[in-house]
Short mmCIF file of C-alpha atoms and ligand atoms in Angstrom, two decimals:
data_model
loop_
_atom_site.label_atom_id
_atom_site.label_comp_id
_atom_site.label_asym_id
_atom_site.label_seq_id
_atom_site.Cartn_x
_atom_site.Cartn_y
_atom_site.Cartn_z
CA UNK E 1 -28.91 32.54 -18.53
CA UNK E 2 -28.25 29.37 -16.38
CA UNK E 3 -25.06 27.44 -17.43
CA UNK E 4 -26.17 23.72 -18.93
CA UNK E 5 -23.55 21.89 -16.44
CA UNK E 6 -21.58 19.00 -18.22
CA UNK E 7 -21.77 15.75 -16.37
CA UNK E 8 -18.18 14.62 -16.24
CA UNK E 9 -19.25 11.15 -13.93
CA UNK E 10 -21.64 10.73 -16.97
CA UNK E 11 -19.60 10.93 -19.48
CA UNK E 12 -16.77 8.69 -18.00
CA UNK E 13 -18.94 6.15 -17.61
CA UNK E 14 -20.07 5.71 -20.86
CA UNK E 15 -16.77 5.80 -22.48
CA UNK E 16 -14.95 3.42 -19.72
CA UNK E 17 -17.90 0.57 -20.63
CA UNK E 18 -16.62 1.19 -24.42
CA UNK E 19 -13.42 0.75 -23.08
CA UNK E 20 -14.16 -2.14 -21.05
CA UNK E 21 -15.33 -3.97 -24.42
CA UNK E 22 -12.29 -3.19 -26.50
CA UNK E 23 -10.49 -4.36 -23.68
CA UNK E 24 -12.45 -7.44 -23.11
CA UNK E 25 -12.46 -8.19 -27.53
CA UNK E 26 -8.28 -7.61 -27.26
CA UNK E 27 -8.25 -9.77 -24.15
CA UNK E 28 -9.77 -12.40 -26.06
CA UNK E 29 -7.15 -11.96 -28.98
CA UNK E 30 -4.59 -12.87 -26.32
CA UNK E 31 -3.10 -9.00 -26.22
CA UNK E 32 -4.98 -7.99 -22.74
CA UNK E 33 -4.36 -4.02 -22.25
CA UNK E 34 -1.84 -3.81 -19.16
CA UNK E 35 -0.59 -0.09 -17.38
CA UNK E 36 2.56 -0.14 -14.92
CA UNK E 37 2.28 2.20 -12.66
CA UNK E 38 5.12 3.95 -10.59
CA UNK E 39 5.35 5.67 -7.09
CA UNK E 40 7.94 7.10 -5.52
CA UNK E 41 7.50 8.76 -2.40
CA UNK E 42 4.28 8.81 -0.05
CA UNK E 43 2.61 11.92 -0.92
CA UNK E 44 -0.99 11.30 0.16
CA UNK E 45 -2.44 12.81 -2.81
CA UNK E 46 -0.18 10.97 -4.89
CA UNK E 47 -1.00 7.52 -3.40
CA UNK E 48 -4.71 8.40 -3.78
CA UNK E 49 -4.13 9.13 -7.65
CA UNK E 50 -2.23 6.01 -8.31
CA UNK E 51 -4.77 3.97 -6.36
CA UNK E 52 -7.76 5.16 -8.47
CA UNK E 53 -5.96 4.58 -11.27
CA UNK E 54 -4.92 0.81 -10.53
CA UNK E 55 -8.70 0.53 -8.94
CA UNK E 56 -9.88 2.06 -12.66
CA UNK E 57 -7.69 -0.53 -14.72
CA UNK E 58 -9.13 -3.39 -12.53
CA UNK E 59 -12.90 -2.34 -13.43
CA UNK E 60 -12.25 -1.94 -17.23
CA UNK E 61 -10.50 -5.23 -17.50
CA UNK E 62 -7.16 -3.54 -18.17
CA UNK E 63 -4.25 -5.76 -16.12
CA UNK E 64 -2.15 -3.12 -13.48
CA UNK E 65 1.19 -3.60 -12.53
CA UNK E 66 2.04 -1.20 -9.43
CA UNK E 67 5.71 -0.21 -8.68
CA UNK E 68 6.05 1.77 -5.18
CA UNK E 69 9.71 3.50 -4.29
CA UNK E 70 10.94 4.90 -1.08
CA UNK E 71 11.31 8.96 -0.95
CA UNK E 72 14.75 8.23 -0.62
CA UNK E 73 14.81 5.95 -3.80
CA UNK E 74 17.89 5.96 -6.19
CA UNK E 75 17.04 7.37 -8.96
CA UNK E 76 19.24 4.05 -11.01
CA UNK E 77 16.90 1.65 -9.72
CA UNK E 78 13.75 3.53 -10.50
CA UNK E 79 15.39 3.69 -14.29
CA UNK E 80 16.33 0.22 -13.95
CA UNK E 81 12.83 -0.50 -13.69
CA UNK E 82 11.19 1.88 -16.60
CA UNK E 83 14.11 0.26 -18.80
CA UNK E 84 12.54 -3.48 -17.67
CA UNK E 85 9.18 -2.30 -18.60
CA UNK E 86 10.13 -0.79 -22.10
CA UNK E 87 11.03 -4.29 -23.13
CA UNK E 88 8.37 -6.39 -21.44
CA UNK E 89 5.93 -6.79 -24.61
CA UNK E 90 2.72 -7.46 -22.39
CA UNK E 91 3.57 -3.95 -21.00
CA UNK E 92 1.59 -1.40 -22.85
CA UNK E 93 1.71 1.84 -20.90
CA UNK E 94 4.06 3.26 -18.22
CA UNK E 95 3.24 5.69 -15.97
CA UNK E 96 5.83 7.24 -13.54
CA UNK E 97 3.28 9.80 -10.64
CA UNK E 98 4.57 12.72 -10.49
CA UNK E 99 5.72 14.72 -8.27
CA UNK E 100 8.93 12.79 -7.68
CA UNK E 101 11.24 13.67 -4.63
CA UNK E 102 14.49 16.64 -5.75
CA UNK E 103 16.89 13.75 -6.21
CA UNK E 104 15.33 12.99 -9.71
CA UNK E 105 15.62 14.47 -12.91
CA UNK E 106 11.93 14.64 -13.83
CA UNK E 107 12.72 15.20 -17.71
CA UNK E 108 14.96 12.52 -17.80
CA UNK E 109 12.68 10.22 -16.06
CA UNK E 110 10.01 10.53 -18.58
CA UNK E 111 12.39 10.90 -21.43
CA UNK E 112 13.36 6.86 -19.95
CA UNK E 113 9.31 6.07 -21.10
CA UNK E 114 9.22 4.19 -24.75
CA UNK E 115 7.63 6.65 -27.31
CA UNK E 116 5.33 3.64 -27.90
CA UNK E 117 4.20 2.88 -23.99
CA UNK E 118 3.95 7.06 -22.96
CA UNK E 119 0.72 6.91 -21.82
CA UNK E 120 0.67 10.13 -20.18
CA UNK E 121 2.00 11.60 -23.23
CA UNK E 122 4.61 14.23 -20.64
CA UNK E 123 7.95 12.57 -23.43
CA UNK E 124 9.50 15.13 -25.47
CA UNK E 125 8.33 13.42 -28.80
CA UNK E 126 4.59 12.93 -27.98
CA UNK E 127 5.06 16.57 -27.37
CA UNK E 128 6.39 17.27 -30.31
CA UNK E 129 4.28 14.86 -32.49
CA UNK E 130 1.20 16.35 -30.56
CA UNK E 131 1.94 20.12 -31.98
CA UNK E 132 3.43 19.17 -35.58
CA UNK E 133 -0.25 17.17 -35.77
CA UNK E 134 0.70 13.46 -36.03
CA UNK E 135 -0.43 10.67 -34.32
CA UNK E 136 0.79 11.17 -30.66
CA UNK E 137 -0.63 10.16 -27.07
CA UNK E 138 -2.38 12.93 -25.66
CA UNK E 139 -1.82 14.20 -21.74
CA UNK E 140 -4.96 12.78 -20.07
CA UNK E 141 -6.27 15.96 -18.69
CA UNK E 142 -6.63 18.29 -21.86
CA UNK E 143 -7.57 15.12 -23.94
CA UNK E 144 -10.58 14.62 -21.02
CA UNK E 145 -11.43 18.14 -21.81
CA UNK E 146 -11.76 18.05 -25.50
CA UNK E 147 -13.81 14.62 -25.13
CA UNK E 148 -15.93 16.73 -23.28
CA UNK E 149 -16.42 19.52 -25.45
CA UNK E 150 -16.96 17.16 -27.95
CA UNK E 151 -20.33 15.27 -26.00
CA UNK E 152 -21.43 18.43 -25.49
CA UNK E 153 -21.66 19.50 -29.02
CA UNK E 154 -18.98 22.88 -28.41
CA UNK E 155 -18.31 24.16 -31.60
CA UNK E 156 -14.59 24.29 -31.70
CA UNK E 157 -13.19 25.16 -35.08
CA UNK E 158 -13.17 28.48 -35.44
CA UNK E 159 -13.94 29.39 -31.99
CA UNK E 160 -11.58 31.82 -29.42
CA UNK E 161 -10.41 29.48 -27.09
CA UNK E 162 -8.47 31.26 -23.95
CA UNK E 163 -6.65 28.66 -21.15
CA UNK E 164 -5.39 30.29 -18.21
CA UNK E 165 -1.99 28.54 -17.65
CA UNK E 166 0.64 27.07 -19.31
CA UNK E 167 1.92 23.92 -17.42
CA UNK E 168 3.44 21.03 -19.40
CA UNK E 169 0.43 18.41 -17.86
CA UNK E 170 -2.89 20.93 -18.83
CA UNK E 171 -2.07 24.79 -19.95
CA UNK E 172 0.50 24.02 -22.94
CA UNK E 173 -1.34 20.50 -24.36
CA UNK E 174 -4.59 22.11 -23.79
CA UNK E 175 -4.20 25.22 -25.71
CA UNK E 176 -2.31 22.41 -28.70
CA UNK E 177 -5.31 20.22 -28.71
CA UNK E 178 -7.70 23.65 -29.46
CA UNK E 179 -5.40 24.71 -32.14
CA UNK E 180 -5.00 21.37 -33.53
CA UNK E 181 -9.17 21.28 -33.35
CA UNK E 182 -9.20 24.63 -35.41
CA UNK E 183 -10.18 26.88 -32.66
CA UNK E 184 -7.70 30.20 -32.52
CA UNK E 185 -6.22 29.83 -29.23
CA UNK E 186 -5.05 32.94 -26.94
CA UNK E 187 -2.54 31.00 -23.54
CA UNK E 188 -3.00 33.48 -20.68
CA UNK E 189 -0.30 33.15 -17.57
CA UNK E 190 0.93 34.89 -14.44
CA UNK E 191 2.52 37.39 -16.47
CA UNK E 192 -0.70 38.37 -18.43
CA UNK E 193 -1.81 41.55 -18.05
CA UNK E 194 -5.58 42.73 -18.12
CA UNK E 195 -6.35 38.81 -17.80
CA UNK E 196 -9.96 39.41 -17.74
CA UNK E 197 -9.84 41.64 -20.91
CA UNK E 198 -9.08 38.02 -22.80
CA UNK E 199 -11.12 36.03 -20.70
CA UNK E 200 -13.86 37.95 -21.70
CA UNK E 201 -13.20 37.38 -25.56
CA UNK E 202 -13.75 33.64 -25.22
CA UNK E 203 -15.67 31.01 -26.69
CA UNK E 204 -14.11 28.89 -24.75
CA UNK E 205 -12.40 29.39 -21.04
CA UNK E 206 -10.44 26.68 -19.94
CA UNK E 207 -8.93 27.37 -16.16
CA UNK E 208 -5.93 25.62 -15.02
CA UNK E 209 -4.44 27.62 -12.58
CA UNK E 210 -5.02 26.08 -9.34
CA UNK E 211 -6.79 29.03 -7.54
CA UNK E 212 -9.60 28.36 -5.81
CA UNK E 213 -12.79 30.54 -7.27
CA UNK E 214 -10.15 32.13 -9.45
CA UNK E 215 -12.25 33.15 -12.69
CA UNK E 216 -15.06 35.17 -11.70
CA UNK E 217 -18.76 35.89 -13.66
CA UNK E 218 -17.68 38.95 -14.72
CA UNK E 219 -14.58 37.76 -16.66
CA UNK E 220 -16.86 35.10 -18.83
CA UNK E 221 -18.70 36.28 -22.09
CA UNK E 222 -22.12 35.44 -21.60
CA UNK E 223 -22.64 32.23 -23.77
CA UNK E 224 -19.45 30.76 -23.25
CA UNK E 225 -18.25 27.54 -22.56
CA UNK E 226 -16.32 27.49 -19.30
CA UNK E 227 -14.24 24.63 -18.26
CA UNK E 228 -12.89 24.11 -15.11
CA UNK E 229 -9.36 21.95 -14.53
CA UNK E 230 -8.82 22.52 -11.47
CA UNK E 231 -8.85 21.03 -7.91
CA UNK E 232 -8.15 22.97 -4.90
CA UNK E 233 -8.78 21.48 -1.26
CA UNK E 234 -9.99 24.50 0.71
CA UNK E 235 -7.96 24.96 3.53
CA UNK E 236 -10.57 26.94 5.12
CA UNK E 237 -14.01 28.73 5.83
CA UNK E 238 -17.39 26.99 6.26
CA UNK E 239 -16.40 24.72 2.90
CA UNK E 240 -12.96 23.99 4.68
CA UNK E 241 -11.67 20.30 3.60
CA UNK E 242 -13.82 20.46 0.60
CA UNK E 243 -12.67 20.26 -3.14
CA UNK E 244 -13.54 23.20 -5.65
CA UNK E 245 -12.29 24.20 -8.83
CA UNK E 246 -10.55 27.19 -10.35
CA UNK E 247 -14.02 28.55 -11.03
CA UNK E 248 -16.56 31.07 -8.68
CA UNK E 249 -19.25 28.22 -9.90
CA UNK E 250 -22.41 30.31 -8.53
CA UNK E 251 -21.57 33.80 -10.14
CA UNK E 252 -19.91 31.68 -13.79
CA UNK E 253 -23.50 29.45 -13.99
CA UNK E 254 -25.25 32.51 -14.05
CA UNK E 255 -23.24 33.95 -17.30
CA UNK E 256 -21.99 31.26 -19.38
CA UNK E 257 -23.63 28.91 -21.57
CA UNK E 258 -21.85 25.49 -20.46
CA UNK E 259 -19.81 25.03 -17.32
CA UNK E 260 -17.87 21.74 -15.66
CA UNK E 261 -18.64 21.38 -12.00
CA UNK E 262 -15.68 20.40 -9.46
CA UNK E 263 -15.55 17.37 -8.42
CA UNK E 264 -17.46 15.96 -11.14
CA UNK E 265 -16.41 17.31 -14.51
CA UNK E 266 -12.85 17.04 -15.69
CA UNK E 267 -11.55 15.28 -12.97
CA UNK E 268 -13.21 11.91 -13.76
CA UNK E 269 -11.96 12.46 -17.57
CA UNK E 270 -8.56 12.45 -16.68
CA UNK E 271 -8.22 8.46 -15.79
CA UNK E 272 -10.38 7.50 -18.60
CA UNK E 273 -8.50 8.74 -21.08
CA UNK E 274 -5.07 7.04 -19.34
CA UNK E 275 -7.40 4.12 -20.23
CA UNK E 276 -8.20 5.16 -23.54
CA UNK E 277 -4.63 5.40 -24.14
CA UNK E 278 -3.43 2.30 -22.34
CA UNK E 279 -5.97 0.62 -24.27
CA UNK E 280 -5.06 2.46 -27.94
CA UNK E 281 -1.94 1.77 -27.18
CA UNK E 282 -2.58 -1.99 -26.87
CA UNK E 283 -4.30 -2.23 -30.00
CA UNK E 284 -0.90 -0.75 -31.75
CA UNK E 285 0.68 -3.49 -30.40
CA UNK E 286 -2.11 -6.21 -31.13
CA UNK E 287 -1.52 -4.94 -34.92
CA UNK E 288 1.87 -5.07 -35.01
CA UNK E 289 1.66 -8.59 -34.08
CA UNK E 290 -0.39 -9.25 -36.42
CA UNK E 291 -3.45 -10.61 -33.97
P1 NAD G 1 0.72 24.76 -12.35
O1 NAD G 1 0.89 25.36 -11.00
O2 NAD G 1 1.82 23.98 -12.95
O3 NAD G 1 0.31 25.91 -13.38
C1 NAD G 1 -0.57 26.93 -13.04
C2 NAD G 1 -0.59 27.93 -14.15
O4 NAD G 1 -1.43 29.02 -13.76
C3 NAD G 1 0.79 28.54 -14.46
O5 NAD G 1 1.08 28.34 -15.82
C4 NAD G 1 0.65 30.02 -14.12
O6 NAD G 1 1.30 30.85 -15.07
C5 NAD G 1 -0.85 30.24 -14.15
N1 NAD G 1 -1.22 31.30 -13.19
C6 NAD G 1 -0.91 31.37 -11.89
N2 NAD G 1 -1.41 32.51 -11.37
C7 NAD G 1 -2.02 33.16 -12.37
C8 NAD G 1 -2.69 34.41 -12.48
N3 NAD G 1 -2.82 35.21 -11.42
N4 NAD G 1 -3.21 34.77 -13.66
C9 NAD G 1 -3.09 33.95 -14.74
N5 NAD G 1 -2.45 32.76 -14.71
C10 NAD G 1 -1.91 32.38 -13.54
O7 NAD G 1 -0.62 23.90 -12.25
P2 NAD G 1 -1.17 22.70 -13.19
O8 NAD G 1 -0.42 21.47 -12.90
O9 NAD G 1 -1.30 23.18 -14.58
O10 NAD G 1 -2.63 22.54 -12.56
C11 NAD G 1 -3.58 23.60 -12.57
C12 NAD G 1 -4.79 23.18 -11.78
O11 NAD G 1 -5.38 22.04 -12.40
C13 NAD G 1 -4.50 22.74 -10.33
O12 NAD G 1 -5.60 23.09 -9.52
C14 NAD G 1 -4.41 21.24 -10.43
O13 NAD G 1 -4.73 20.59 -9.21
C15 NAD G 1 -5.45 20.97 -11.48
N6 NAD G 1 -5.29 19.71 -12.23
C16 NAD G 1 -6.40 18.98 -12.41
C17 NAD G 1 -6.32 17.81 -13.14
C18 NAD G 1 -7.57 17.02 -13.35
O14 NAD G 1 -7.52 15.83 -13.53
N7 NAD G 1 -8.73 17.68 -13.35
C19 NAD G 1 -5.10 17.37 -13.66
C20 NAD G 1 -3.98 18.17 -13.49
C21 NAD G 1 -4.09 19.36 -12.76
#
């Protein structure tokens, strides 16, 4: 069997020119979708993020409002600011980059975010609201990764889903959104033991573990559907420099059924739903006004 290899570039395409029209059609009903984004610190791969992001915005039609803080920053002013943004009404999402430098409370910081303008869905009661199965913002990444299951016809209700990790950003939302989708949902970790004994029991493998060529051929059932989240830049060997994902992509293609290549599958999924949710959240605010 040769993995069918979701197109991730594809994909994100088609749904940012949806966005750019719902955009464009709230635009026009004088509400135009706006994200604020924050950056503290200069970590390069930080900057890059928040500059694809604001570059992203720009293209869809979605107005970008870019903060950037010192390393040293004081963590007031940076709250100062989130608290300025919470009441500006043309202000639909927030987004603080993480990671921010050890003088900030990182909960606290995203605790600051309105409910209403938590675009990256990290606050405590998206969270919550996300796993009691209410309307909630959804953390970009694992949302990305659902849309994609869902273009590719994966059956999810129903199915064993596995994710390997259990961050707050991809391993905890992720394995949420399955169970939320119907699928029964085993969370594997560092503490897991006889890993591939689960991995092999999936429908579904989602990776986030941030190793590079981490989950093998041997661990996937043949069939599956194998998603990979993450991005590791090799540091070196002939491929030194290069990005690759948390999965062996040569020995997986060969067993599973559907496979996400890296760069190119989930990656690109992860800003286009921050601008599905900018934009959703937008069109809360265009009804509340009554426009
Ligand atoms: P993290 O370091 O916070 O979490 C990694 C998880 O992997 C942990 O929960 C840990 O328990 C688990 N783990 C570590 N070693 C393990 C092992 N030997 N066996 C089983 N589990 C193990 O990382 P994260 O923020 O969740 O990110 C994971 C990966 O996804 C990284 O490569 C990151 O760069 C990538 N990522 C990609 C996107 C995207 O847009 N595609 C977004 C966020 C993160």
């Amino acid at each position: 069997m040769t993995a069918h290899i979701l197109d991730g570039n594809a994909l994100s395409a088609s749904v940012r020119g949806q966005l750019a029209e719902d955009a464009a059609a709230l635009t026009a009903r004088g509400v135009q979708p706006c994200l604020a984004v924050i950056l503290v610190g200069a970590d390069p791969a930080s900057a890059v993020y928040v500059r694809n992001k604001v570059a992203a915005c720009e293209k869809a039609g979605i107005r970008s409002l870019r903060f950037d803080y010192p390393q040293d920053a004081d963590p007031d002013t940076v709250l100062a600011r989130i608290a300025e943004l919470n009441a500006d009404p043309s202000v639909h999402g927030i987004l603080v980059q993480l990671p921010l430098p050890p003088q900030f409370d990182e909960a606290a910081v995203l605790e600051a975010i309105s409910v209403t303008k938590d675009v990256d869905g990290f606050h405590a009661e998206n969270v919550g609201r996300l796993s009691q199965g209410q309307e909630a913002f959804f953390p970009c990444t694992p949302h990305g990764v659902m849309k994609m299951l869902e273009a590719a016809e994966v059956p999810v209700k129903g199915a064993h889903a596995v994710v390997i990790g259990r961050s707050n950003i991809v391993g905890k939302p992720m394995a949420m959104l399955l169970l939320r989708a119907g699928a029964t949902v085993t969370v594997c970790h560092s503490q897991t033991r006889d890993l591939a004994e689960h991995t092999r029991r999936a429908d579904i493998l989602v990776a986030a573990v941030g190793r590079p060529g981490f989950v093998t051929g041997d661990m996937v059932r043949p069939g599956a559907a194998v998603i990979d989240v993450g991005i590791n830049r090799l540091k070196e060997g002939p491929n030194a420099g290069k990005l690759c994902g948390d999965v062996d992509f040569e020995s997986v293609r060969k067993v599973a059924g559907v496979l996400t290549p890296v760069p190119g599958g989930v990656g690109p999924m992860t800003i286009t739903m921050l601008l599905a949710n900018t934009v959703e959240s937008a069109r809360r605010a265009a009804r509340a006004q009554g426009v």
